[in-house]
Coordinates of C-alpha atoms in Angstrom, one line a residue:
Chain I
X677 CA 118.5 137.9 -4.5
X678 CA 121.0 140.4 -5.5
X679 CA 122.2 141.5 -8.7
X680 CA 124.6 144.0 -9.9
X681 CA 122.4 146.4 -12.1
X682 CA 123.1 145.9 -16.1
X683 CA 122.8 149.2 -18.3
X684 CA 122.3 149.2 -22.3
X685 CA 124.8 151.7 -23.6
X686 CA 125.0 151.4 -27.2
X687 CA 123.0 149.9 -30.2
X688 CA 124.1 148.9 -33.8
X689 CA 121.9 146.9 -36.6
X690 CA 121.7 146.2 -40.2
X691 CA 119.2 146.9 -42.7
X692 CA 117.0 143.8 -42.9
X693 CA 117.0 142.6 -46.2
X694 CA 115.7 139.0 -48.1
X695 CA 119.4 138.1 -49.7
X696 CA 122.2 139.9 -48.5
X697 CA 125.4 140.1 -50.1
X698 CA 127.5 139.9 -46.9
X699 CA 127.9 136.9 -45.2
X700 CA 126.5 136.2 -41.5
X701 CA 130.2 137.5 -40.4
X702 CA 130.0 140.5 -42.1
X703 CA 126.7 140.8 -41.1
X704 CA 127.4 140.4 -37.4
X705 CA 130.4 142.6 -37.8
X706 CA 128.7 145.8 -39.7
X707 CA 126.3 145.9 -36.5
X708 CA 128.5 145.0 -34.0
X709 CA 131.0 147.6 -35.3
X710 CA 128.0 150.2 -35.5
X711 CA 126.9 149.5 -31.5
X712 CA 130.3 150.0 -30.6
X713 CA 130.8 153.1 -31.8
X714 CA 127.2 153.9 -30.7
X715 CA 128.3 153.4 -27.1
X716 CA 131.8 155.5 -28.0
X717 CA 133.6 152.4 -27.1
X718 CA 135.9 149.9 -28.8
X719 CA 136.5 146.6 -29.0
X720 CA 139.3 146.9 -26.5
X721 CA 136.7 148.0 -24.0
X722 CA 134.7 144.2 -24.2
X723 CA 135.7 141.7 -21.4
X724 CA 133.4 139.3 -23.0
X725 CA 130.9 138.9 -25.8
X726 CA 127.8 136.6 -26.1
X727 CA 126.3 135.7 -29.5
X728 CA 122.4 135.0 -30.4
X729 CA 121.8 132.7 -33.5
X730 CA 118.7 130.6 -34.3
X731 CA 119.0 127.2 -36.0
X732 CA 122.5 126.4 -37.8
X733 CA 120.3 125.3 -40.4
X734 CA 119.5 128.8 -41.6
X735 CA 122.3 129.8 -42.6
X736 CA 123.8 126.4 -43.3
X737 CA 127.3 126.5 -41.5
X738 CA 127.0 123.9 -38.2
X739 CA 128.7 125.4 -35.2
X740 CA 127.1 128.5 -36.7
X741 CA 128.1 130.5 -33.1
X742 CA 131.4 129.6 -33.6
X743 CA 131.8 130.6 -37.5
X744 CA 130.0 133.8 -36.3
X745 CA 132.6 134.4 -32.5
X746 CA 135.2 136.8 -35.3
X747 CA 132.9 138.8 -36.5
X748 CA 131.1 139.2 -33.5
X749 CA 134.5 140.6 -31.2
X750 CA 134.7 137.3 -30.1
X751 CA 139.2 137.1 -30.8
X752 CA 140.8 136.2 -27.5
X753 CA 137.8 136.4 -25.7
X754 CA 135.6 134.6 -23.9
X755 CA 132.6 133.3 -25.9
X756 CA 129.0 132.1 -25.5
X757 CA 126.7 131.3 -28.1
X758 CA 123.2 130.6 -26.8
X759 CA 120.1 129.0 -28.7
X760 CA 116.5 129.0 -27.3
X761 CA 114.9 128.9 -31.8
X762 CA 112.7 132.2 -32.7
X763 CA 113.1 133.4 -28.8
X764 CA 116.7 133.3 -29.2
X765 CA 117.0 137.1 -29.8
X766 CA 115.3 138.6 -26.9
X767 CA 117.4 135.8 -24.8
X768 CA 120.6 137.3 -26.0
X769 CA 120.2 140.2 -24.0
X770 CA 119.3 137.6 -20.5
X771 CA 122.1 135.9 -21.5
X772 CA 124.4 139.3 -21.0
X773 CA 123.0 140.4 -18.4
X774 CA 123.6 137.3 -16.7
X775 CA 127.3 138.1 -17.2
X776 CA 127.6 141.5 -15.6
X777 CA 124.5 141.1 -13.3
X778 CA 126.7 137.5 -11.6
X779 CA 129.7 140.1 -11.2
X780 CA 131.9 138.0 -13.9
X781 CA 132.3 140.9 -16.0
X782 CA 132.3 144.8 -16.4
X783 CA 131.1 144.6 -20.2
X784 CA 129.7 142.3 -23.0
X785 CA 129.3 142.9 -26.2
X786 CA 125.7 141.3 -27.6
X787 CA 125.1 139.8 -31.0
X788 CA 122.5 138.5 -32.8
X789 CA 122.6 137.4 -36.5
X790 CA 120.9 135.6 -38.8
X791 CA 121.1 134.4 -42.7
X792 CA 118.1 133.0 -44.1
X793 CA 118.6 133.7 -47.5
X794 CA 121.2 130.7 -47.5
X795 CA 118.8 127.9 -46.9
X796 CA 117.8 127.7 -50.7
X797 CA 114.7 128.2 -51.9
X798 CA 113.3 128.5 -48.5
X799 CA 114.6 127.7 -45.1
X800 CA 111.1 125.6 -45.0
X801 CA 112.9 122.3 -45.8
X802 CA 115.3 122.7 -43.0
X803 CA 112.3 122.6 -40.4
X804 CA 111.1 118.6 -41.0
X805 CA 112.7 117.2 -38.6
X806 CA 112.1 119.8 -35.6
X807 CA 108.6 117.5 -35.7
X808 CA 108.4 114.2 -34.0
X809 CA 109.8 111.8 -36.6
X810 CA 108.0 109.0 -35.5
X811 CA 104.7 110.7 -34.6
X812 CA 104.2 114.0 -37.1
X813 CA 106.7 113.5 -39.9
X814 CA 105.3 111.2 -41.7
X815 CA 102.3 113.5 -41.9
X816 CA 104.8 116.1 -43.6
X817 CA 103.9 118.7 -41.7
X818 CA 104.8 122.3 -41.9
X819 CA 105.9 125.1 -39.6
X820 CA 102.9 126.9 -41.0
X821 CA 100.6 123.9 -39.7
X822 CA 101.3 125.0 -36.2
X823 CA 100.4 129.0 -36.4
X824 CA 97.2 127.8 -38.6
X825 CA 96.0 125.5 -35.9
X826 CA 96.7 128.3 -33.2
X827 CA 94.9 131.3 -35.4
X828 CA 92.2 129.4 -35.7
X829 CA 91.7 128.1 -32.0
X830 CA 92.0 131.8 -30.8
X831 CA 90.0 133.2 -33.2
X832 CA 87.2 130.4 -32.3
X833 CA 87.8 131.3 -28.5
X834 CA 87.1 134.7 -28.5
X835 CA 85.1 135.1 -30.9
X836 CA 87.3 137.0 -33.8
X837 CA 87.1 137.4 -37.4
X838 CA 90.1 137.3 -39.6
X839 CA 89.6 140.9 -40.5
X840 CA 90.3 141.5 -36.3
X841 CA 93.4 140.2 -37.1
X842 CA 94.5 141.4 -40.2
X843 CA 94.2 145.3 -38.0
X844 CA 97.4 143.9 -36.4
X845 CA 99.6 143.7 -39.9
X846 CA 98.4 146.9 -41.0
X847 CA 99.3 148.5 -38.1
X848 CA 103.4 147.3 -38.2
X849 CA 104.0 147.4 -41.7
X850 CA 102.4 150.9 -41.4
X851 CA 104.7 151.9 -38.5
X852 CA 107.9 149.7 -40.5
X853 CA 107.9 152.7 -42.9
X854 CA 110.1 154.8 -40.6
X855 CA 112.6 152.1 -39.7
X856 CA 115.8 152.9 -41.5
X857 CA 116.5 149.0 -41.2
X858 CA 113.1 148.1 -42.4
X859 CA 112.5 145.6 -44.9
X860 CA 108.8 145.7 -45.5
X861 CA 107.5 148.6 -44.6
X862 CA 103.7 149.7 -46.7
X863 CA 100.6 150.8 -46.2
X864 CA 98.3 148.0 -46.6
X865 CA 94.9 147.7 -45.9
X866 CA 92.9 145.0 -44.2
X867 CA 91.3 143.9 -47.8
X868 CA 94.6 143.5 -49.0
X869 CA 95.4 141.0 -45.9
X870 CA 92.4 139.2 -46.7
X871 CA 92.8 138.7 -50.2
X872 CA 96.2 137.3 -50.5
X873 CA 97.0 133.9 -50.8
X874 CA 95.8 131.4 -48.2
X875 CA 98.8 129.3 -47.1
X876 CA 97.3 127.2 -44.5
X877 CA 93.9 128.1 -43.6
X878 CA 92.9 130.9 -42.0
X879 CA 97.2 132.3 -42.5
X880 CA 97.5 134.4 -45.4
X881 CA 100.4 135.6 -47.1
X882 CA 100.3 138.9 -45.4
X883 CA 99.6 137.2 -42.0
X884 CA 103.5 136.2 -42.2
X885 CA 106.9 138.6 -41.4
X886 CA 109.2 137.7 -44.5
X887 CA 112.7 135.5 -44.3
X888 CA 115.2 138.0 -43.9
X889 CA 119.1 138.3 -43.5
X890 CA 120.4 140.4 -40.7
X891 CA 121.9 141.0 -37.6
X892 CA 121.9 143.6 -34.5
X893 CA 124.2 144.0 -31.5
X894 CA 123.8 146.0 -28.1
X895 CA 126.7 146.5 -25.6
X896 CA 125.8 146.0 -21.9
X897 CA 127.8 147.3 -19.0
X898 CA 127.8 147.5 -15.6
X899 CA 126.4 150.3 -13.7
X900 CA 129.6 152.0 -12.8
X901 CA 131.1 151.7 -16.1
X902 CA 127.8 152.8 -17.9
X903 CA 128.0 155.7 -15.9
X904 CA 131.2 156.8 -17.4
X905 CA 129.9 156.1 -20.8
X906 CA 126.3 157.9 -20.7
X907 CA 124.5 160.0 -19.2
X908 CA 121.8 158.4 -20.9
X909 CA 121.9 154.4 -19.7
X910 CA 119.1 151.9 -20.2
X911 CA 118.5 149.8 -17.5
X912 CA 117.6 146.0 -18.1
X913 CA 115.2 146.0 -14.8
X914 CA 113.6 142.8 -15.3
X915 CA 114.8 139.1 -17.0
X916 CA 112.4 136.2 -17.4
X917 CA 112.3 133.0 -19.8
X918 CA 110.2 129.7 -19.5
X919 CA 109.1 126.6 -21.4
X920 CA 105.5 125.1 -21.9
X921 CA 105.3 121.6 -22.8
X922 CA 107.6 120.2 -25.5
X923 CA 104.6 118.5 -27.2
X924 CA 103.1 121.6 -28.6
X925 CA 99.7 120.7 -30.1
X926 CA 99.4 119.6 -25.9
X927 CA 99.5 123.1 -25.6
X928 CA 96.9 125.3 -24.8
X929 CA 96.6 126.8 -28.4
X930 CA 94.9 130.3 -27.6
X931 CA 96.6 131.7 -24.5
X932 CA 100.6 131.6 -24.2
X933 CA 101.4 130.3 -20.7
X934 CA 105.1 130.3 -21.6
X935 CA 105.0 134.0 -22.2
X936 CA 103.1 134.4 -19.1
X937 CA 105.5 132.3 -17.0
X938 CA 108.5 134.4 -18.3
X939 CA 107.1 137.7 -17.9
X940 CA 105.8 137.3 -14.7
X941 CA 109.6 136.2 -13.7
X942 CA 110.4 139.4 -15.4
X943 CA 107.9 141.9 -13.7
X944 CA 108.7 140.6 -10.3
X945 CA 112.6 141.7 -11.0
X946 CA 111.3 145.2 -12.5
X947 CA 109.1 145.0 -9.1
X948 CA 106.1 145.8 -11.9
X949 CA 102.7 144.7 -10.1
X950 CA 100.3 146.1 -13.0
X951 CA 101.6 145.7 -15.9
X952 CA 98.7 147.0 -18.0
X953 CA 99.2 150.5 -16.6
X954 CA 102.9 150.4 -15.7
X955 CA 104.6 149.5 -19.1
X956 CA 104.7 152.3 -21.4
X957 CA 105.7 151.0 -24.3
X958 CA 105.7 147.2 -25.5
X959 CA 107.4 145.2 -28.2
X960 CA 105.8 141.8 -28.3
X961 CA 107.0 139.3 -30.7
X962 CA 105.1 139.2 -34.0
X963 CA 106.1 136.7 -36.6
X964 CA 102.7 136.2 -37.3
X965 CA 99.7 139.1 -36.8
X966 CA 97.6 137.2 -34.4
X967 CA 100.7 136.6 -32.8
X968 CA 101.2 139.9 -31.7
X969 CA 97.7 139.5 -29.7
X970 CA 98.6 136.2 -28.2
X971 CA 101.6 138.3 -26.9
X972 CA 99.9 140.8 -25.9
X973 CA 97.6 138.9 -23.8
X974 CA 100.3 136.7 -22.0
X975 CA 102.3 139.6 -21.7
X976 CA 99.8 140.7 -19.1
X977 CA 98.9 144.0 -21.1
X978 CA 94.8 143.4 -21.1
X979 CA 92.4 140.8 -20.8
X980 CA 92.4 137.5 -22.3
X981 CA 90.2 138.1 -25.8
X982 CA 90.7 141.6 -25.1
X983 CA 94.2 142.4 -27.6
X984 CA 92.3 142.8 -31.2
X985 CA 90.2 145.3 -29.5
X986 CA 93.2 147.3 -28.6
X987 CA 94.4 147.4 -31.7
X988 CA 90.9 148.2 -33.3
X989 CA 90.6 151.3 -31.1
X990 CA 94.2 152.6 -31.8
X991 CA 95.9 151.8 -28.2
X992 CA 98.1 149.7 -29.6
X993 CA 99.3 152.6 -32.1
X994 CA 102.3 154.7 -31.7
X995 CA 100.6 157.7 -30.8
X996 CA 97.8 155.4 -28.3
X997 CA 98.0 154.7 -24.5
X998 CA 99.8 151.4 -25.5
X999 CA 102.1 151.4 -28.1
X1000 CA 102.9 147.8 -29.5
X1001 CA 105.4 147.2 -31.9
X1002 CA 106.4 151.1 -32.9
X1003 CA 109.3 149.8 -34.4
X1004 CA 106.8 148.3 -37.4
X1005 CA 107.6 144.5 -35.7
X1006 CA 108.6 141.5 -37.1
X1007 CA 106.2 141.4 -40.0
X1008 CA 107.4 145.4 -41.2
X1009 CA 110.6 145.7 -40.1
X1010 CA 111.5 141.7 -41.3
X1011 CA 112.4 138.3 -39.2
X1012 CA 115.5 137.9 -39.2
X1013 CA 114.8 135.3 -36.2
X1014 CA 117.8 136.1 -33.5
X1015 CA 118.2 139.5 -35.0
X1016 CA 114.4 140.2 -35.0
X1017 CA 114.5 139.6 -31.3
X1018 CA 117.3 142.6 -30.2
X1019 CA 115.7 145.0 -32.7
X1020 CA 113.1 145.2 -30.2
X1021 CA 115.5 145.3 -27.1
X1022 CA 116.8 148.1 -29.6
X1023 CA 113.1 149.6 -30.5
X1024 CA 113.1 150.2 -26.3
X1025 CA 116.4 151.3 -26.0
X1026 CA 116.2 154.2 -29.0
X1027 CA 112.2 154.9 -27.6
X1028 CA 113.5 155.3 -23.6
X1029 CA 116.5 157.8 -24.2
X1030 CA 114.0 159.4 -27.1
X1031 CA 116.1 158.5 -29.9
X1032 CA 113.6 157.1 -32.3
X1033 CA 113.5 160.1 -34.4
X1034 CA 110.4 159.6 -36.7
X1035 CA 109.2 156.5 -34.4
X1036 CA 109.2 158.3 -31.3
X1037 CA 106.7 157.6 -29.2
X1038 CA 105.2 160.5 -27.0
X1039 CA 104.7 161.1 -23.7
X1040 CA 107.7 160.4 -22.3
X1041 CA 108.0 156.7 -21.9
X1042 CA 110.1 155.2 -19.2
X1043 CA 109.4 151.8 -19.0
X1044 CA 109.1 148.9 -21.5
X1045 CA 108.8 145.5 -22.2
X1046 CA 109.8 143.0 -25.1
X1047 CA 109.3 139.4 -25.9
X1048 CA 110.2 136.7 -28.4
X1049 CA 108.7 133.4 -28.8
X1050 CA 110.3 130.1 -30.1
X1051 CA 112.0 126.8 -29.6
X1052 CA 109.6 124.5 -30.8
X1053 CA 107.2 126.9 -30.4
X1054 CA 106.8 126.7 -26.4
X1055 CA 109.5 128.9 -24.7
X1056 CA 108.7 132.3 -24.1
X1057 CA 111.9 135.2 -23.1
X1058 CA 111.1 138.6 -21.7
X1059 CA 112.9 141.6 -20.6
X1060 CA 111.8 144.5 -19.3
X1061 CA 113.7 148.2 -19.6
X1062 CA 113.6 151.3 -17.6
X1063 CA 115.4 154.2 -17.6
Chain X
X124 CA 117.6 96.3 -24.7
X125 CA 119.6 97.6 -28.0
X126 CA 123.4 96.5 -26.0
X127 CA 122.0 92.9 -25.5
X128 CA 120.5 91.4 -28.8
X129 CA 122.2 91.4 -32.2
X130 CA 119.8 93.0 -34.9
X131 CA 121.0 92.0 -38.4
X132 CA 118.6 94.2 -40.0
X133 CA 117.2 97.2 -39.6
X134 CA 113.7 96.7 -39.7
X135 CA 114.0 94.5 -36.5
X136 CA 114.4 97.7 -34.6
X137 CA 111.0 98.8 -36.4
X138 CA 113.5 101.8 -37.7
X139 CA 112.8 103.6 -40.8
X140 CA 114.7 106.0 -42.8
X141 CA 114.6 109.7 -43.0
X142 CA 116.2 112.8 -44.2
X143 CA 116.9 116.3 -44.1
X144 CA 115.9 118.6 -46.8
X145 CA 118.2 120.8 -47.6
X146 CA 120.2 123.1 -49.6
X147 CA 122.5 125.9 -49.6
X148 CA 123.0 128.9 -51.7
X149 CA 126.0 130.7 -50.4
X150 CA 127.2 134.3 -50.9
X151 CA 130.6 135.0 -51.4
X152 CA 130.6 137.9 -49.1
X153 CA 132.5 141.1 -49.6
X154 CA 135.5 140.0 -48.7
X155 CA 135.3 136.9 -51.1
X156 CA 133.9 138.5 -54.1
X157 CA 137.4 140.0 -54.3
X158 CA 139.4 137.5 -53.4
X159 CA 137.7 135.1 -56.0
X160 CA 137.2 138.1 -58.4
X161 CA 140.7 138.6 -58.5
X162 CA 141.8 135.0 -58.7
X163 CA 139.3 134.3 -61.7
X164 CA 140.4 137.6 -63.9
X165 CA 144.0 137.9 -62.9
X166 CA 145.3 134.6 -61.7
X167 CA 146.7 136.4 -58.1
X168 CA 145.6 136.3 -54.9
X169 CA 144.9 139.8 -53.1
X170 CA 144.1 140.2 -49.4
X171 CA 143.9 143.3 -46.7
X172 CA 146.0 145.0 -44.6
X173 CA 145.4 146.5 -41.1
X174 CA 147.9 149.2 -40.4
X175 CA 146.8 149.4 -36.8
X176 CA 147.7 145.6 -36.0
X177 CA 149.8 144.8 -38.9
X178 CA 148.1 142.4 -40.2
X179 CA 147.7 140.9 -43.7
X180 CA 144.7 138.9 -43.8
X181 CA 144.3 136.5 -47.2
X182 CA 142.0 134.9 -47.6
X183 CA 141.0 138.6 -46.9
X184 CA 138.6 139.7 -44.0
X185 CA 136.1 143.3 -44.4
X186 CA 137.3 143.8 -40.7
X187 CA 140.1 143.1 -38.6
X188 CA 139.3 140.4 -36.2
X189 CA 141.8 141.5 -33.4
X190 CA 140.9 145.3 -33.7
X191 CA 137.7 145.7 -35.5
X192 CA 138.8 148.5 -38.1
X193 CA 137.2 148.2 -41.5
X194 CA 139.6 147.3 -44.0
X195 CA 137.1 147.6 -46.8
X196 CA 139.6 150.2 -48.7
X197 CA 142.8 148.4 -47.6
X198 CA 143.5 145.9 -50.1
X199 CA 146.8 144.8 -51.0
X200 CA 148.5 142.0 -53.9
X201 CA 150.2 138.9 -53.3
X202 CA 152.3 136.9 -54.8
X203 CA 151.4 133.0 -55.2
X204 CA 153.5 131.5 -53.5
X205 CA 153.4 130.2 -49.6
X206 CA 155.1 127.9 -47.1
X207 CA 153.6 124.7 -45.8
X208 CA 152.5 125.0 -42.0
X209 CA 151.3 121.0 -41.8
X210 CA 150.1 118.8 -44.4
X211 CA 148.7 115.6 -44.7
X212 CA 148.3 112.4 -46.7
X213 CA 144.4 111.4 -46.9
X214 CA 143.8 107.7 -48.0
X215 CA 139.6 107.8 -47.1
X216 CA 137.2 109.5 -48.1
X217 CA 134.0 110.7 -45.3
X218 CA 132.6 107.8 -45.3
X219 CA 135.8 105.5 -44.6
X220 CA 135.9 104.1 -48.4
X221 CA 140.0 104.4 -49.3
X222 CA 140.5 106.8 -52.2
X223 CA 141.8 106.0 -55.2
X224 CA 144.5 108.4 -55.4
X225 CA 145.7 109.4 -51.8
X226 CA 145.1 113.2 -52.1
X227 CA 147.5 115.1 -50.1
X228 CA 145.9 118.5 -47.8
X229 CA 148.3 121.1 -46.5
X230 CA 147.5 124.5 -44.1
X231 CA 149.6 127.2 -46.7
X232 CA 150.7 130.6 -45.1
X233 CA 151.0 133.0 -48.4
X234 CA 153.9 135.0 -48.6
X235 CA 153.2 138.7 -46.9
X236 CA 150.0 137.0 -45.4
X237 CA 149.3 136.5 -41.6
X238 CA 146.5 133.7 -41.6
X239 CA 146.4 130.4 -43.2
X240 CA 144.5 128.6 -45.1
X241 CA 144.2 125.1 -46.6
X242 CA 144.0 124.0 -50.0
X243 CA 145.3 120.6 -51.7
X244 CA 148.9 119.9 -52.9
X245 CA 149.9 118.3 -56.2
X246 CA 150.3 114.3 -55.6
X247 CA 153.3 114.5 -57.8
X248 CA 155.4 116.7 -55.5
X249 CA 154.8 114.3 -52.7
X250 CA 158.4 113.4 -52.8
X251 CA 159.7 116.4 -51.6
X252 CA 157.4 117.8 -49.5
X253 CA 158.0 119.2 -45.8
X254 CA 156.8 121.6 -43.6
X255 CA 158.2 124.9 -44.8
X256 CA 158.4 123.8 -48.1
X257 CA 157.5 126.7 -50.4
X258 CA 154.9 125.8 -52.7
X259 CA 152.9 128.1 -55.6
X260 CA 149.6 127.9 -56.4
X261 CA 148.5 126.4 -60.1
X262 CA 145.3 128.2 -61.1
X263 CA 143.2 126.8 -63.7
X264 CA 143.6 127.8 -67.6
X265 CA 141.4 131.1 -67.4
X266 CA 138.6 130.1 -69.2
X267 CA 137.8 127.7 -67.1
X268 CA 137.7 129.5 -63.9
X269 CA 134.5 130.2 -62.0
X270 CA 135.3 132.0 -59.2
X271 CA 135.7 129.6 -56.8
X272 CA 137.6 127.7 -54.4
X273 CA 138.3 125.2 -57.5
X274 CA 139.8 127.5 -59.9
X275 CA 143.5 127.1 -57.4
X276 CA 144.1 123.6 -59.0
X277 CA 146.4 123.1 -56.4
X278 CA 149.4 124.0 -54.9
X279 CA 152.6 122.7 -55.9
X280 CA 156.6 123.1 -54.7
X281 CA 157.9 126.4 -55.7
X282 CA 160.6 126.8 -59.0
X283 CA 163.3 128.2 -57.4

């Protein structure tokens, strides 16, 4: 199969914050504007511009893509709005790429935005009816029910503690502290994990990334025209996405098959063939702590069981072999759900051309991988980056 | 199954009811604290300008749509008054019930502004209204204003 090659030239994103002031179209606009003039371009330069937003329930405006197309560049353009729930964000980036890579277009502008703050007092009560309504509703089940049922199942399966897991929390927050956009950055400790407030046995309050409001934007180009722009482009090598099965307490609860699914689409593309010792630097998602081991593990980086260990012996830290989650992740830097997803992309974008100031990584990373998680909890989207 | 029988009740269909639990708090954004600042304290309607285009946005925008400048420090006055692009006489309500009072809807271009937006027009100028008819807006007494979409009573034709 041949593709044109797709090149990340230029980054913009808000700070990540629990109400925002601005609404989703500022939002969108602030980092859009910013990832233009990142890339030295304007918005004369975009032939076409693709926005990423999670359910229009967050932010409580239906048609939430199209209430979101001005803000995002979208005037007198052409305009795609895709959905695939909390995977949405790393998507957005697929769903460019699929624009230049088919030859359609020189440029796209990327945008991802989401305002949780909206859906009042939590955007909890908007999530009832993504559950069967004949067959779960009536239990009135929770979003929470679902990562409750998973941490326990994998913690069962290999054998792990909820201290094990708490490592993983400690470690983002810890490395959120140098993200400008960073909601949640602290040093915590694994006590402190344990002894908040059980939500829905064995999750914990600081098991959880925060609602946030947000947004972040990239600008993709093709390769001739990203040549003209940098001298530093970063290549999206490698796409993959895939869904598990729609019923998901079907699905096997301790190892993420979607993820695996999608990331082995994307490692063929990269032409990656061990990915435990050719990807530099990853940013799995991490909504939840023992999320960001599940992630890890379908992500190919180690062994099944093998991901709290990692993160025990300091691998997984930003000065380790395998740094996961330098940018501080979903539960420091906040979860703004589409947005959440292209900080990452952005995490490896700023990390490859060695632009992450404080967050740098060292030794020179070239290649990296990221990966959100969502729908209804079953699709997996990954995209590998090279430079 | 469901095109060939007649169910007169809904419990023949073993249905049940349900809902969505919902609700909003909106912000005003920085573009609408102004605008709604302004109408609440002063009884006017401001919007921005971009130079670059030309274009006088009110209800005001942060950012120019067509160019993306910020137009965060470009804020200009208008006056009250606009002209009719459409309107329309609504007799029912969402759910098809008929209103009580038909209640009569117009798009309004401001005068000096470029975009449109809708608002309702006094039942009582019915009579004479047209597209391009210049209306003003009628703002609520002051002390009753909150800021909001409600505080522009309505529009009605222009005193000229």
């Amino acid at each position: 199969m041949s593709y044109r090659k797709v090149a990340c030239v230029g980054a913009g994103i808000t700070k990540f914050v629990r109400r925002a002031k601005e609404t989703g179209r500022e939002l969108a606009w602030e980092a859009a504007k910013m990832a233009l003039d990142n890339a030295g371009m304007t918005l004369a330069d975009i032939d076409c511009v693709v926005i990423g937003t999670a359910p229009d329930a967050f932010d409580g405006v239906h048609m939430k893509g199209e209430y979101l197309a001005d803000g995002s560049g979208g005037f007198c353009k052409p305009v795609m709005r895709h959905f695939v729930g909390g995977g949405t964000g790393v998507f957005a980036p697929i769903h460019g790429w699929q624009h230049i890579a088919s030859g359609k277009f020189e440029t796209c502008l990327v945008v991802t935005e989401e305002k949780m703050s909206s859906c009042f007092p939590a955007p909890a009560g908007a999530f009832i009816t993504i559950f069967d309504h004949t067959t779960e509703q009536p239990l009135g089940p929770t979003l929470i029910w679902i990562f409750a049922l998973e941490m326990n199942r994998y913690m069962q399966r290999y054998g792990l503690t909820e201290a094990d897991i708490a490592k993983v929390s400690v470690q983002n927050k810890l490395n959120a502290i140098d993200h400008p956009a960073a909601q949640l950055g602290a040093k915590i400790t694994v006590k402190d994990v344990l002894e908040s407030e059980v939500l829905a046995w064995p999750v914990k309050r600081l098991d959880i990334s925060p609602a946030s409001d947000g947004a972040a934007a990239i600008v993709l180009t093709s390769e001739h025209k990203a040549r003209r722009i940098t001298d530093k482009p970063v290549w999206v090598s490698g796409v993959g996405w895939a869904l598990d099965t729609a019923y998901w307490a079907t699905r096997d609860l301790y190892y993420p098959q979607y993820v695996e699914k999608a990331a082995r689409m994307a490692y063929d593309m990269a032409g990656i063939r061990e990915p435990n010792k050719e990807i530099h630097i990853a940013e799995p998602y991490d909504p939840f702590d023992y999320k960001m081991l599940h992630h890890m593990e379908g992500l190919l980086l180690c062994k099944r069981g093998e991901a709290a260990k990692l993160v025990a012996d300091g691998v997984t830290a930003r000065n380790g072999r395998l740094p996961c989650c330098p940018s501080g992740g979903a539960l420091g830097v906040g979860n703004p759900i589409a947005a959440t997803g292209l900080m990452k992309i952005i995490e490896l974008f700023l990390q490859l051309r060695g632009e992450a100031g404080k967050r740098q990584v060292p030794g020179d990373p070239r290649i990296g991988v990221a990966q959100a998680w969502g729908d209804l909890m079953q699709v997996g989207t990954v995209v590998v980056m090279s430079r | 199954m469901s095109f060939l029988e007649k169910h007169q009740r809904n419990v023949d269909l073993t249905a049940f009811d349900g809902k969505i639990p919902v609700h909003y708090r909106y912000t005003l954004g920085l573009a609408g604290d102004k605008f709604f600042t302004a109408i609440k304290k002063d009884g006017k309607f401001v919007g921005t300008h971009c130079e670059e285009c030309d274009v006088i946005y009110s209800p005001p925008s942060v950012y120019c749509e067509r160019c993306f400048a910020s137009l965060e420090d470009s804020w200009v006055e208008l006056p009250s008054t606009g002209t009719v692009v459409a309107f329309t006489v609504v007799t029912e309500d969402d759910q098809g019930k008929e209103l009580d009072c038909p209640q009569v809807i117009a798009a309004i271009q401001l005068d000096g502004a470029d975009n449109t937006f809708v608002h309702r027009i006094c039942d009582c100028c019915i009579e004479d209204l047209a597209i391009g008819a210049h209306v003003q807006a009628v703002f609520k007494p002051k002390k009753e204003r909150k800021g909001t979409l409600d505080d522009i009573e309505y529009f009605e034709i222009a005193a000229e």
